[in-house]
Coordinates of C-alpha atoms in Angstrom, one line a residue:
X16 CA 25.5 29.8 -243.0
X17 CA 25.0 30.1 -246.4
X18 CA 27.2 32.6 -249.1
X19 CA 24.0 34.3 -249.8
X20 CA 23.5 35.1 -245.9
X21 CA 27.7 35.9 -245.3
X22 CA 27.2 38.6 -247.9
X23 CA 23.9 40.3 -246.0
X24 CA 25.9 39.8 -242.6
X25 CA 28.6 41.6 -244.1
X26 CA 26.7 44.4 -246.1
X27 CA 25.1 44.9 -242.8
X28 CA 27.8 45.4 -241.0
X29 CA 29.5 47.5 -243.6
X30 CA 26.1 49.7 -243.5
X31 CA 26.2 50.0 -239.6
X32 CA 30.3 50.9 -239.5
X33 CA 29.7 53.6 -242.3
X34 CA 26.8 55.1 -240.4
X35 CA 28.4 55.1 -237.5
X36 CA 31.9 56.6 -238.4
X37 CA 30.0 59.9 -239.7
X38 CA 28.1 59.9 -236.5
X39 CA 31.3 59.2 -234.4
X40 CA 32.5 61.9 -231.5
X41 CA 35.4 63.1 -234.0
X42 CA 33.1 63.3 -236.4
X43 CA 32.7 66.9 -238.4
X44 CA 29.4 66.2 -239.4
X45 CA 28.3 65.3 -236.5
X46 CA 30.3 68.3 -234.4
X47 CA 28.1 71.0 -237.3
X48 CA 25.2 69.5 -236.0
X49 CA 25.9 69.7 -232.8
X50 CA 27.0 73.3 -233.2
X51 CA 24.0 74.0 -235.3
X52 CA 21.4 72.8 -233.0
X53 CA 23.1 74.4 -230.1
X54 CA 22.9 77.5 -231.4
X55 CA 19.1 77.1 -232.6
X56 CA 18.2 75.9 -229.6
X57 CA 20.0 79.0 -227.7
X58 CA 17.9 81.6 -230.3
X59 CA 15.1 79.4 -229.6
X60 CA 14.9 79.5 -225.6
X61 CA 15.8 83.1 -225.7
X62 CA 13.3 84.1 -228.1
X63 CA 10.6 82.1 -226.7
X64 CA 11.7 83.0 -222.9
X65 CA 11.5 86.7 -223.6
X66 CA 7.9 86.2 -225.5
X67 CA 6.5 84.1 -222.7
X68 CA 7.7 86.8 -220.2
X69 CA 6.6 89.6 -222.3
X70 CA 3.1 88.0 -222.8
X71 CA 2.8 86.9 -219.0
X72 CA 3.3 90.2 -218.2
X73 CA 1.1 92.0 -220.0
X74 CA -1.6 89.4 -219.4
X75 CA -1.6 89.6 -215.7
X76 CA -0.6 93.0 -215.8
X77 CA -3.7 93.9 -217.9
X78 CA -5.9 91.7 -215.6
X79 CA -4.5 92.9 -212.7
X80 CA -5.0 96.7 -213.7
X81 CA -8.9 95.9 -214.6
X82 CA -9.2 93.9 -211.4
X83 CA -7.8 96.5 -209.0
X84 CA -9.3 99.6 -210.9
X85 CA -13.1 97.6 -210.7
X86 CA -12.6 97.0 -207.0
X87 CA -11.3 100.4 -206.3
X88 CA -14.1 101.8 -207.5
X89 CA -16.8 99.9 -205.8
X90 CA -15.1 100.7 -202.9
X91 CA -15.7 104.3 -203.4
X92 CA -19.2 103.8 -204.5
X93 CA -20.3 100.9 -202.3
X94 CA -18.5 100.9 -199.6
X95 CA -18.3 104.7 -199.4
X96 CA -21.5 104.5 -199.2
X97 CA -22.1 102.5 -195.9
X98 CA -22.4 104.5 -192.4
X99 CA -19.0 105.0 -190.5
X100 CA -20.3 101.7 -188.0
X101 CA -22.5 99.6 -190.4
X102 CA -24.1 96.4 -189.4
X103 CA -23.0 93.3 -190.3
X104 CA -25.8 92.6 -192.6
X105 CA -25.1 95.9 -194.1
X106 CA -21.6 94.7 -194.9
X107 CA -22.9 91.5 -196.5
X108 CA -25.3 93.0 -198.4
X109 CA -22.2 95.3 -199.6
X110 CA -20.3 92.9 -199.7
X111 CA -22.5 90.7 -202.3
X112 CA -23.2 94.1 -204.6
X113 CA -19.5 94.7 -205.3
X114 CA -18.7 90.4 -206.0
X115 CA -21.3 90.9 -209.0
X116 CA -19.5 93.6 -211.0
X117 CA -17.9 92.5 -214.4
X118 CA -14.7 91.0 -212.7
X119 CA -16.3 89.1 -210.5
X120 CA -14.1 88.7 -207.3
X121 CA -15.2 87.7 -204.0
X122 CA -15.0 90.6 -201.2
X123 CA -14.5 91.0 -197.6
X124 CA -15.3 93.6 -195.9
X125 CA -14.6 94.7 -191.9
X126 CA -15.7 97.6 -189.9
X127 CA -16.7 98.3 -186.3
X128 CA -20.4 98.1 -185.4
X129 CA -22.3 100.7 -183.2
X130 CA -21.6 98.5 -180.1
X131 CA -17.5 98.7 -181.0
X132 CA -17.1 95.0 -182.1
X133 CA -15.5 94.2 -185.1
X134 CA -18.1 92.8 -187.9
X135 CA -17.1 91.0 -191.3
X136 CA -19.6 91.0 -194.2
X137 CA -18.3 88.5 -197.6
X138 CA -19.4 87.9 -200.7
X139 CA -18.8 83.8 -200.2
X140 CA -20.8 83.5 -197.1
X141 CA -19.6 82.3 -193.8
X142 CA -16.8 79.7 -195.5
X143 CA -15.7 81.7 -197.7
X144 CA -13.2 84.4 -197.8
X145 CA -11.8 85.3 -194.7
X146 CA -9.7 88.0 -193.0
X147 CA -7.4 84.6 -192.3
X148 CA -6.7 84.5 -196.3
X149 CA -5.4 87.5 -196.8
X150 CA -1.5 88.1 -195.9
X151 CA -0.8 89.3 -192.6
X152 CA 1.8 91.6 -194.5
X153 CA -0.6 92.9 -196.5
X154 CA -3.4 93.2 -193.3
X155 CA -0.3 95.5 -191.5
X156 CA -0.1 97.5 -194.7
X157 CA -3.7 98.3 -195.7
X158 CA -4.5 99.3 -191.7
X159 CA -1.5 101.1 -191.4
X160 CA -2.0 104.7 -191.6
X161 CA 1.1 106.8 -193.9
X162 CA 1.9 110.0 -193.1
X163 CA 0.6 113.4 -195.7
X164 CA 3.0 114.6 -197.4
X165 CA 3.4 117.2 -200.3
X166 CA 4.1 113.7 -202.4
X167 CA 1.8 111.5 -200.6
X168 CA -1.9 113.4 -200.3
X169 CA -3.8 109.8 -198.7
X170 CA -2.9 108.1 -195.5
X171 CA -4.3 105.0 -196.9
X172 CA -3.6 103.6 -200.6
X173 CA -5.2 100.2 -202.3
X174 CA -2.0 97.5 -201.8
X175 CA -2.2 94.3 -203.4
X176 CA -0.2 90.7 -203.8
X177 CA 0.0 87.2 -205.8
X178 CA -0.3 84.6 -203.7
X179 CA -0.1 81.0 -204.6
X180 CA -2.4 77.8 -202.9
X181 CA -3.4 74.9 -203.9
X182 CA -1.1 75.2 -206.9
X183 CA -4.0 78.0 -208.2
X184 CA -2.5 81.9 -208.2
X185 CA -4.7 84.4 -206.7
X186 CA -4.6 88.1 -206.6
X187 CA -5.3 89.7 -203.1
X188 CA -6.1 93.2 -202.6
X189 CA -7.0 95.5 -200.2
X190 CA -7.6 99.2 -199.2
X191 CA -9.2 101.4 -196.5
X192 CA -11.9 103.9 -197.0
X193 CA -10.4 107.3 -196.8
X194 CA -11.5 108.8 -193.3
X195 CA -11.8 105.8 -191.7
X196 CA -14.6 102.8 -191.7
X197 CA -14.7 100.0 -193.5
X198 CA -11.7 98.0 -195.0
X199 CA -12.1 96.2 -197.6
X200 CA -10.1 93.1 -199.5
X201 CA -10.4 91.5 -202.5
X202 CA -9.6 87.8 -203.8
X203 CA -9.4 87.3 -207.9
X204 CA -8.5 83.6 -209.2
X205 CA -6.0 84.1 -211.7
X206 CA -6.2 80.4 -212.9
X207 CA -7.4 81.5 -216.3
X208 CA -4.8 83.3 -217.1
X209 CA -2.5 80.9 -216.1
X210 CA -4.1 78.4 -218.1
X211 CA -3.3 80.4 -221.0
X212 CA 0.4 81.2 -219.7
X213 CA 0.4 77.5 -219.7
X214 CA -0.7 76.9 -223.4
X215 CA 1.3 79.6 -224.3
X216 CA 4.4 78.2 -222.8
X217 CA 3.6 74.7 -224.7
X218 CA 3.0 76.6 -227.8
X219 CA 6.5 78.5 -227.6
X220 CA 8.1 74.4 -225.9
X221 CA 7.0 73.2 -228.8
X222 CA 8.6 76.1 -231.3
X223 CA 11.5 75.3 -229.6
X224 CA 11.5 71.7 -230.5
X225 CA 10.2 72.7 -234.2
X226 CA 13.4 74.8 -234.5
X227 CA 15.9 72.2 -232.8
X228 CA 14.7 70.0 -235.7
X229 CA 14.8 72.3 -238.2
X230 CA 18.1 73.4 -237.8
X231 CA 19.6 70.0 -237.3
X232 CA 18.2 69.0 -240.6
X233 CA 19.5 72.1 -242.2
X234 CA 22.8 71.5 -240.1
X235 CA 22.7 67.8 -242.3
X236 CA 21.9 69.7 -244.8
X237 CA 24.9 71.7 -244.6
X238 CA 27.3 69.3 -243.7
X239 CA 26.5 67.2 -246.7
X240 CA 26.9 70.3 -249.0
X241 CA 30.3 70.6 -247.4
X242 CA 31.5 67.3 -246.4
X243 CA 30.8 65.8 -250.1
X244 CA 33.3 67.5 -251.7
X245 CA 35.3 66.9 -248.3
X246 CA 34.8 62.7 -248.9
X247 CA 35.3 63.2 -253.1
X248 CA 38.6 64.2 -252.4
X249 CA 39.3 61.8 -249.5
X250 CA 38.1 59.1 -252.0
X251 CA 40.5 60.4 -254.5
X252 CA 44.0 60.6 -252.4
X253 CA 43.1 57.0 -251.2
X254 CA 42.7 56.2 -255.1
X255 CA 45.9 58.3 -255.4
X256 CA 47.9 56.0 -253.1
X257 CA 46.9 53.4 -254.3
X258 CA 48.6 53.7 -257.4
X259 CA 45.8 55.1 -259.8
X260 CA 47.5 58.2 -260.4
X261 CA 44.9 59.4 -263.2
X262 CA 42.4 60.0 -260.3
X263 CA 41.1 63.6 -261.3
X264 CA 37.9 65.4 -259.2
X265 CA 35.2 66.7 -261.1
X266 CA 35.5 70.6 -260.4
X267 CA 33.0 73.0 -260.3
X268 CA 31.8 76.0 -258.8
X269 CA 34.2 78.9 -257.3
X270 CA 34.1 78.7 -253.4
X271 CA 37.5 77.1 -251.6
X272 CA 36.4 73.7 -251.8
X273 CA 36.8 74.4 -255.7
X274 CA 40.0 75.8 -255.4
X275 CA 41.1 72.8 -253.0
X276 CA 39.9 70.5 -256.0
X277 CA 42.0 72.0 -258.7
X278 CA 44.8 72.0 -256.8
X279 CA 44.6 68.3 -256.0
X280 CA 43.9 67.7 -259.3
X281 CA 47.1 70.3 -260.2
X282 CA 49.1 68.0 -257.7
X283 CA 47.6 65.1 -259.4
X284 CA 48.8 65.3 -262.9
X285 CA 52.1 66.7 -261.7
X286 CA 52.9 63.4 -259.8
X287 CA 51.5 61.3 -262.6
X288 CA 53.9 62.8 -264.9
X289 CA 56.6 62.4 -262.3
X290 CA 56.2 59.2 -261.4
X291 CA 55.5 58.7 -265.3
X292 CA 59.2 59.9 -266.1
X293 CA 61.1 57.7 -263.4
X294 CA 59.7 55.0 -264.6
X295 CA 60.6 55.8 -267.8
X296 CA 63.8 56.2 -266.5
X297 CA 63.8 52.7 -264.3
X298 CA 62.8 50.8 -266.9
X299 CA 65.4 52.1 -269.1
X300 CA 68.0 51.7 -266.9
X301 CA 67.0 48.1 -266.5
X302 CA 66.3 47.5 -270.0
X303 CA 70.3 49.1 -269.9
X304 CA 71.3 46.8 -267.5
X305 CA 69.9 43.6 -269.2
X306 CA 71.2 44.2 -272.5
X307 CA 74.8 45.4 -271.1
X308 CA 74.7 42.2 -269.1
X309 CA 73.7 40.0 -272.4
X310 CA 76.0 42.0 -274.4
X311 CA 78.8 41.5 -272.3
X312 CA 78.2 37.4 -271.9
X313 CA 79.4 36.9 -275.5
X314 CA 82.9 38.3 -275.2
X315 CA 82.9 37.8 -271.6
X316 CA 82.5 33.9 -272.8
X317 CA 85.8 33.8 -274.8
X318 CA 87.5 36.2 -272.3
X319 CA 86.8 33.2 -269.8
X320 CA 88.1 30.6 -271.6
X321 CA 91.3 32.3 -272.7
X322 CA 91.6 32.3 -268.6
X323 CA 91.0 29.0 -267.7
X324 CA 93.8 28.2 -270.8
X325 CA 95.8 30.4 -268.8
X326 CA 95.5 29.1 -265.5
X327 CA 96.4 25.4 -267.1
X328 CA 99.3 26.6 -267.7
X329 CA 100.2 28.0 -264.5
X330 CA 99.3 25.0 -262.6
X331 CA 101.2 23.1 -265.4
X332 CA 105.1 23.1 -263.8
X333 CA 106.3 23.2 -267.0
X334 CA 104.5 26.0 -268.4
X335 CA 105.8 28.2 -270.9
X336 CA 104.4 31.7 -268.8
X337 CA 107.5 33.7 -267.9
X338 CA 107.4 34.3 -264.1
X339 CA 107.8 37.7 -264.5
X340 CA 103.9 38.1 -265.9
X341 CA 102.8 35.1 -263.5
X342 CA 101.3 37.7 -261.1
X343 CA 99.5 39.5 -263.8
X344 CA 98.2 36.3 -265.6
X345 CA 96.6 35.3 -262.3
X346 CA 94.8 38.9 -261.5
X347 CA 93.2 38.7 -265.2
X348 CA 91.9 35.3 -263.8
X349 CA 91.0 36.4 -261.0
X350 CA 89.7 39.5 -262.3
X351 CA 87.3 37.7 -265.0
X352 CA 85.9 35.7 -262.5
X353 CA 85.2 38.6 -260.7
X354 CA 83.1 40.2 -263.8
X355 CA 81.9 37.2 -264.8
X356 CA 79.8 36.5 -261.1
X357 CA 78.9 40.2 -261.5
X358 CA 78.0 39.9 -264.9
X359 CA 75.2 36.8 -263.6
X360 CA 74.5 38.8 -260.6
X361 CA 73.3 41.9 -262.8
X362 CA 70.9 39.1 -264.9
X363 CA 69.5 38.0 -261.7
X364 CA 68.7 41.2 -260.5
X365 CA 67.0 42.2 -263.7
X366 CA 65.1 38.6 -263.4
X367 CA 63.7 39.8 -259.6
X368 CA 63.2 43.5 -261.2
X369 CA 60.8 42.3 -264.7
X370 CA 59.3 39.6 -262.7
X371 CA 60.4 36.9 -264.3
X372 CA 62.1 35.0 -262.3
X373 CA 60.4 31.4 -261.3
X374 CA 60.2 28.8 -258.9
X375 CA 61.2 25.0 -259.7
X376 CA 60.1 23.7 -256.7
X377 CA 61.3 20.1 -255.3
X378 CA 61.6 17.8 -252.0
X379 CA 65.1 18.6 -250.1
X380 CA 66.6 17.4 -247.1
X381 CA 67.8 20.3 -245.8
X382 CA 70.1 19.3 -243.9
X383 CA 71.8 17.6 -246.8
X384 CA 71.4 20.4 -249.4
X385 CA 73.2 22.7 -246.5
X386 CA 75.8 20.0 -247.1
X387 CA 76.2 19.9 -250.2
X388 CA 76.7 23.5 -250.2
X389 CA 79.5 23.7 -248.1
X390 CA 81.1 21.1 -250.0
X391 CA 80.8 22.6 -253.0
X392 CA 82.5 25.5 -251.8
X393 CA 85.3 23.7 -249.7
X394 CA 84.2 25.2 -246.5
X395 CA 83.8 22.0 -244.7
X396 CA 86.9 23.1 -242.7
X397 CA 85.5 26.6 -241.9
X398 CA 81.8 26.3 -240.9
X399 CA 79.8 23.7 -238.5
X400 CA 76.4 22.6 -239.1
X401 CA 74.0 21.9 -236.6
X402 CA 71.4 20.3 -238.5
X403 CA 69.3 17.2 -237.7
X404 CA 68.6 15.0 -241.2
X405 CA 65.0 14.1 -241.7
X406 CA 63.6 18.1 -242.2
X407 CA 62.6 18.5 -245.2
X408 CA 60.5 21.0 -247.5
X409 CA 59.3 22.1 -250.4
X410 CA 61.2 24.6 -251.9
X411 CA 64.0 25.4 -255.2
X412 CA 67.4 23.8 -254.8
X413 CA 68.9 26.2 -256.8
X414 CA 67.3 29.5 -254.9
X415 CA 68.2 27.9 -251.5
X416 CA 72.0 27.1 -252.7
X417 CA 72.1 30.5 -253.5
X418 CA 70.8 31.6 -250.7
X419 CA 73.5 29.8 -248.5
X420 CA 76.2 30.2 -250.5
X421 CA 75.6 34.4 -250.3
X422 CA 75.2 33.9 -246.4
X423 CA 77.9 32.0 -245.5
X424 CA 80.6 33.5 -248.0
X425 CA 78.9 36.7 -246.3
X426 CA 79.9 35.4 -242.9
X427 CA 83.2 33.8 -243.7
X428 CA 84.4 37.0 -245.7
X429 CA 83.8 39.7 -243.1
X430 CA 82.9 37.9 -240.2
X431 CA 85.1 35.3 -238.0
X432 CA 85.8 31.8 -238.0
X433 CA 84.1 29.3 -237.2
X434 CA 80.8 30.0 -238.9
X435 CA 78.0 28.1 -237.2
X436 CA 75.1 26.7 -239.7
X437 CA 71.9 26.2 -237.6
X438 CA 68.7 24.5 -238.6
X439 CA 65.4 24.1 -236.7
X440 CA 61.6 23.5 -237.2
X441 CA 58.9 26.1 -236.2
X442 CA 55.1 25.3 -236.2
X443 CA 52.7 27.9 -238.0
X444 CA 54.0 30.7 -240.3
X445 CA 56.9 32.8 -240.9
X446 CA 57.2 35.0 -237.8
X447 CA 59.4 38.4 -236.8
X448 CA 62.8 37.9 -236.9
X449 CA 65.7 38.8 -234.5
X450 CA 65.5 42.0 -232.7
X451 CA 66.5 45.2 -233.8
X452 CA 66.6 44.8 -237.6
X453 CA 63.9 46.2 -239.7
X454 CA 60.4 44.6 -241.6
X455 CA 61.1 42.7 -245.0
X456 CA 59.9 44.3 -248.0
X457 CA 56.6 43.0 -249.7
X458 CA 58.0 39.6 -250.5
X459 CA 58.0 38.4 -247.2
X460 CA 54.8 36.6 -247.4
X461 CA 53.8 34.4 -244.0
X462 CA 53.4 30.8 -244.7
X463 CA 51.0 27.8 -243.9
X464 CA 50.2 27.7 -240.2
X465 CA 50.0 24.4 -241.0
X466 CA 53.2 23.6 -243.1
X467 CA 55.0 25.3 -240.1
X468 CA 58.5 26.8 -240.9
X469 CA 62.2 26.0 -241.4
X470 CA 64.9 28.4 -239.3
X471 CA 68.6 28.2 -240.9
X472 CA 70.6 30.4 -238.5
X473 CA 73.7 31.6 -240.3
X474 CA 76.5 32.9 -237.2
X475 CA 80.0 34.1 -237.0
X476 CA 82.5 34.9 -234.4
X477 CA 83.6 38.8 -235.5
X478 CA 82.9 41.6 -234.6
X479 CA 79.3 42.2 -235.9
X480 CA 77.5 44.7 -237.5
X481 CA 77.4 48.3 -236.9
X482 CA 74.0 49.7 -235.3
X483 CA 74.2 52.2 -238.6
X484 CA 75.0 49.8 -241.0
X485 CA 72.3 47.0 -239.9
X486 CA 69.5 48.6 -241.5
X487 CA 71.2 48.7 -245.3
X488 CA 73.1 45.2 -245.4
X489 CA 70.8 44.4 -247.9
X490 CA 70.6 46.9 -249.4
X491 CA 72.2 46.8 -253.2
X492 CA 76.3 47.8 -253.4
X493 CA 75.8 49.4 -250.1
X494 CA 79.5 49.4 -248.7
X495 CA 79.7 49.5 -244.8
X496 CA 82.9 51.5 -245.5
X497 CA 83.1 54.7 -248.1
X498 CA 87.0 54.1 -247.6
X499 CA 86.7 50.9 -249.1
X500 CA 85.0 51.3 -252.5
X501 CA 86.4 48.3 -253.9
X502 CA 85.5 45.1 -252.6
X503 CA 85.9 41.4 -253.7
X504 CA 82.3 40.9 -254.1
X505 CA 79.6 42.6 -256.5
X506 CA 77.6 44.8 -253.8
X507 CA 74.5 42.4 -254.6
X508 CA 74.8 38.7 -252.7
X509 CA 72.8 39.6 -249.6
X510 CA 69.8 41.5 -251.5
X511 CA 69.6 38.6 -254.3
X512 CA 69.7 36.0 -251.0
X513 CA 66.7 38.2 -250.0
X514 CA 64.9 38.4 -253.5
X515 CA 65.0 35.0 -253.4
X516 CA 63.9 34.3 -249.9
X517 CA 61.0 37.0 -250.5
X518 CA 60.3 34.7 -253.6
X519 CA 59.9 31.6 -251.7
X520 CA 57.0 33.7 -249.5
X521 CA 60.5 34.0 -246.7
X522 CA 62.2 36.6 -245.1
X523 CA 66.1 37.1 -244.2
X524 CA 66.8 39.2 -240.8
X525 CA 70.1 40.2 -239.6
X526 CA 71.2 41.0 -236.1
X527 CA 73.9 41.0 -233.6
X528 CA 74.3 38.1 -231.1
X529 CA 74.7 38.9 -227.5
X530 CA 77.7 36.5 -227.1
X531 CA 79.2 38.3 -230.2
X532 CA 79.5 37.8 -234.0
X533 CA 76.5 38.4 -236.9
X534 CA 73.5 36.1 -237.1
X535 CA 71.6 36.3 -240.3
X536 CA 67.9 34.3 -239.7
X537 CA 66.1 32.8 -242.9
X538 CA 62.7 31.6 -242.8
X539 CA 61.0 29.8 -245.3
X540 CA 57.8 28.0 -245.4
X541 CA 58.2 24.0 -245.3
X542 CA 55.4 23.9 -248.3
X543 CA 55.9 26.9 -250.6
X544 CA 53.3 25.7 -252.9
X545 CA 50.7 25.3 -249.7
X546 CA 51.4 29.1 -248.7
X547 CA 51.1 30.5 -252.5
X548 CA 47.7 29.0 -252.8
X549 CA 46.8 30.5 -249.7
X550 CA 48.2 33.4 -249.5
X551 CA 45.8 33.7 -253.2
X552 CA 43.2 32.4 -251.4
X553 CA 43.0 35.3 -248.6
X554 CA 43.6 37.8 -251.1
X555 CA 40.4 36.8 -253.1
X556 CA 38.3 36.7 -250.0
X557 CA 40.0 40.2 -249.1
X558 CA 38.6 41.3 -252.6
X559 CA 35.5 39.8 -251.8
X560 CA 35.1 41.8 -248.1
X561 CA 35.9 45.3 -249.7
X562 CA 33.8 44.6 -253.0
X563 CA 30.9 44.2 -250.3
X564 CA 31.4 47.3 -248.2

């Protein structure tokens, strides 16, 4: 795949994450458009529900009233009309006159012929409407005779019903002539009406639909008004913390939102002057620091060899040093040596702090510059090494010695005898180190999978560290002990042994063994060079990845 096609993949997928975190579950946008639509689709049903069942009623209600006032009347005039026992063809010739008034239903009428038999006479012939169509509720009702009363003058009234078949709705009515005779029902299709009902319940469906729309574009609509300023500022604490502390938002209008932007902005300017005046301060105190510590190399120079004259002389037995002052003559020696380490202790740590301090990288045995260390030291007596020859890596002599020399003084000085010195090989990059102590800071950089690591395990026999003192043992003049304030040491070997492991793209973790004692862990990468180039490498392509979403 070509760069050209990486970058589309990539800006695709960028497009398709961003579009779908603002549609996500959790997302506000999305939850006001939810919200929104529900809302206009709860005005919509109920608006269109009560106009369908407002306009249903009135239509059949109006149809029905013309329908049932039409066939009441040609009952009175028609059928009124016919002798108490007509004939049959008398009821279908009645029958056919009252079907072709202006509503046009089809009739049925029944009465009793001279002879007593029951005749029917209908306006749709011999297969058309029939005394079986009508209700048999409605039959018992129209035949049954009511009782006069002062509120009820009529023992017979006109009843009718809707009645449904073959998915069509009909209206069925019926009545009996006042005195007895003929009875008459009518049948009125109501499918026009329904067909209406119909469009007008499509008409008011789609409304409904027209509205849900609507309002869930005015819902975007909305959210976007809101939500900008919502993301501006978003953008801007992200910008915040990341260090570009001049991040202001463009303010304007009146509304909360504005009042949320000037107060970020108010929050804004107050850290950047903050953070403006500690550093300030930090860089004047280390700009202090460095010039103390170069100020005090030039006297501190003389002071040192005025010691070592001193010391000559009381390792010379015939010395001319009056025992008396012997004791004192040795604490100034010991004393300026004391000052002096802290003196290049202090220039180191302003080296780590500017950023100046370098790498001269060469090939070590490890095993051997372990050795060397020791012996340098005369601790050969003190500490065992467990350390195959033959591993070796890239790294600076110097740094490393350092590094020993601060972990293994560490563990002589405070811990117990005999100090073990382990060294082992581990494939890949620089991994967690023992449990229970905390993440390196920035420095610690993983290495080369492929360069693979190299473990120096640093252990004594004493009594370990305390669960409340593990996290700060690197921390600079941290003492374990407030009763102790004076110590023999500067306060600053184990964090310049971690500067300098953080330098090498390493890491230092301390930890208590189970079988007892301290164990202090480095890791460094085999190849430091390998791991700098790619540790540059995988921040470029990072760069690249957020440049394209």
């Amino acid at each position: 795949m070509t760069q050209e096609h990486q970058g589309g993949s990539r800006g695709w997928s960028a497009a398709r994450k961003g579009v779908w975190s603002r549609l996500r579950l959790t997302s506000l946008r999305l939850r006001l458009v939810v919200v929104f639509g529900l809302v206009a689709l709860t005005a919509a049903v109920s608006a269109s529900g009560i106009a369908y069942w407002l306009n249903r009623e009135s239509v059949l209600t109006r149809t029905q009233d013309a329908v049932l006032r039409d066939f009441e009347k040609e009952m009175q005039n028609r059928a009124g009309a016919l002798p108490e026992h007509p004939t049959q063809d008398e009821l279908q010739r009645t029958a056919g006159q009252m079907a072709n008034s202006s509503q046009r239903f089809t009739v049925l009428l029944v009465a009793e012929n001279p002879e007593g038999q029951t005749v029917y006479g209908s306006s749709g012939g011999l297969n058309g409407f029939s005394l079986g169509d009508v209700p048999e509720s409605l039959r018992e009702t129209v035949t049954e005779r009511q009782k006069i009363t002062s509120g009820n003058k009529y023992p017979h009234h006109l009843y009718w019903q809707r009645i449904v078949e073959d998915d069509t709705p009909y209206l069925v009515a019926g009545t009996k002539l006042i005195g007895g005779g003929t009875t008459g029902y009518m049948l009125k299709s109501l499918e026009p009406e329904a067909k209406d009902l119909n469009s007008l319940a499509w008409s008011l469906g789609i409304a409904t639909g027209l509205a849900l729309i609507g309002s869930a574009l005015l819902a975007h609509a909305a959210a976007t008004t809101v939500l900008k300023p919502v993301q501006r500022l978003g953008t801007a604490a992200r910008r915040l913390g990341e260090g570009k502390l001049d991040t202001r938002l463009r303010v304007s209008g009146t509304d909360e939102l504005a009042d949320l932007s000037r107060t970020f902005n108010k929050a804004a300017e107050a850290l950047e002057k903050r953070v403006a005046d500690m550093a300030a301060r930090d860089e004047a105190s280390r700009r202090f620091v460095a010039d103390m510590s170069h100020e005090l190399r030039t006297p501190l120079t003389a002071i040192t060899a005025v010691t070592e004259v001193l010391e000559e002389e009381l390792e010379f037995e015939g010395g001319g040093i009056d025992p008396m002052i012997q004791p004192a003559v040795r604490l100034v020696v010991s004393e300026t040596r004391r000052l002096n380490d802290l003196v290049e202790n202090l220039m180191e740590v302003t080296r780590f702090d500017a950023g100046t301090a370098r790498l001269v990288l060469d090939d070590v045995d490890v095993a051997d510059q372990i050795t060397a260390c020791i012996d340098a030291r005369a601790w050969l007596d003190a500490v065992e090494l467990d350390a195959a020859r033959g591993i070796h890596a890239r790294i600076d002599p110097r740094r490393l010695d350092v590094i020993l020399a601060n972990l293994i003084g560490n563990a002589l000085k405070h811990g117990g005898s005999p100090v073990r010195v382990s060294v082992r090989e581990e494939p890949g990059g620089v991994t967690e180190g023992a449990e229970g102590t905390e993440a390196p800071g920035e420095g610690a950089k993983a290495a080369d999978a492929s360069g693979g690591t190299v473990v120096i395990q640093v252990r004594d026999h004493g009594p370990g560290i305390p669960e409340d003192v593990l996290p700060h043992v690197f921390d600079r003049f941290y003492k374990a002990s407030a009763s102790r304030p004076r110590s023999e040491g500067s306060g600053l070997g184990l964090s310049i042994a971690l500067e300098n492991a953080h330098i090498h793209g390493g890491e230092i973790t301390a930890a208590n063994s189970p079988e007892g004692g301290a164990v202090f862990t480095l890791r460094l990468p085999r190849d430091v060079s390998a791991a700098e180039s790619g540790e540059k490498s995988g921040d470029a392509g990072n760069e690249g990845a957020e440049g394209d979403a």
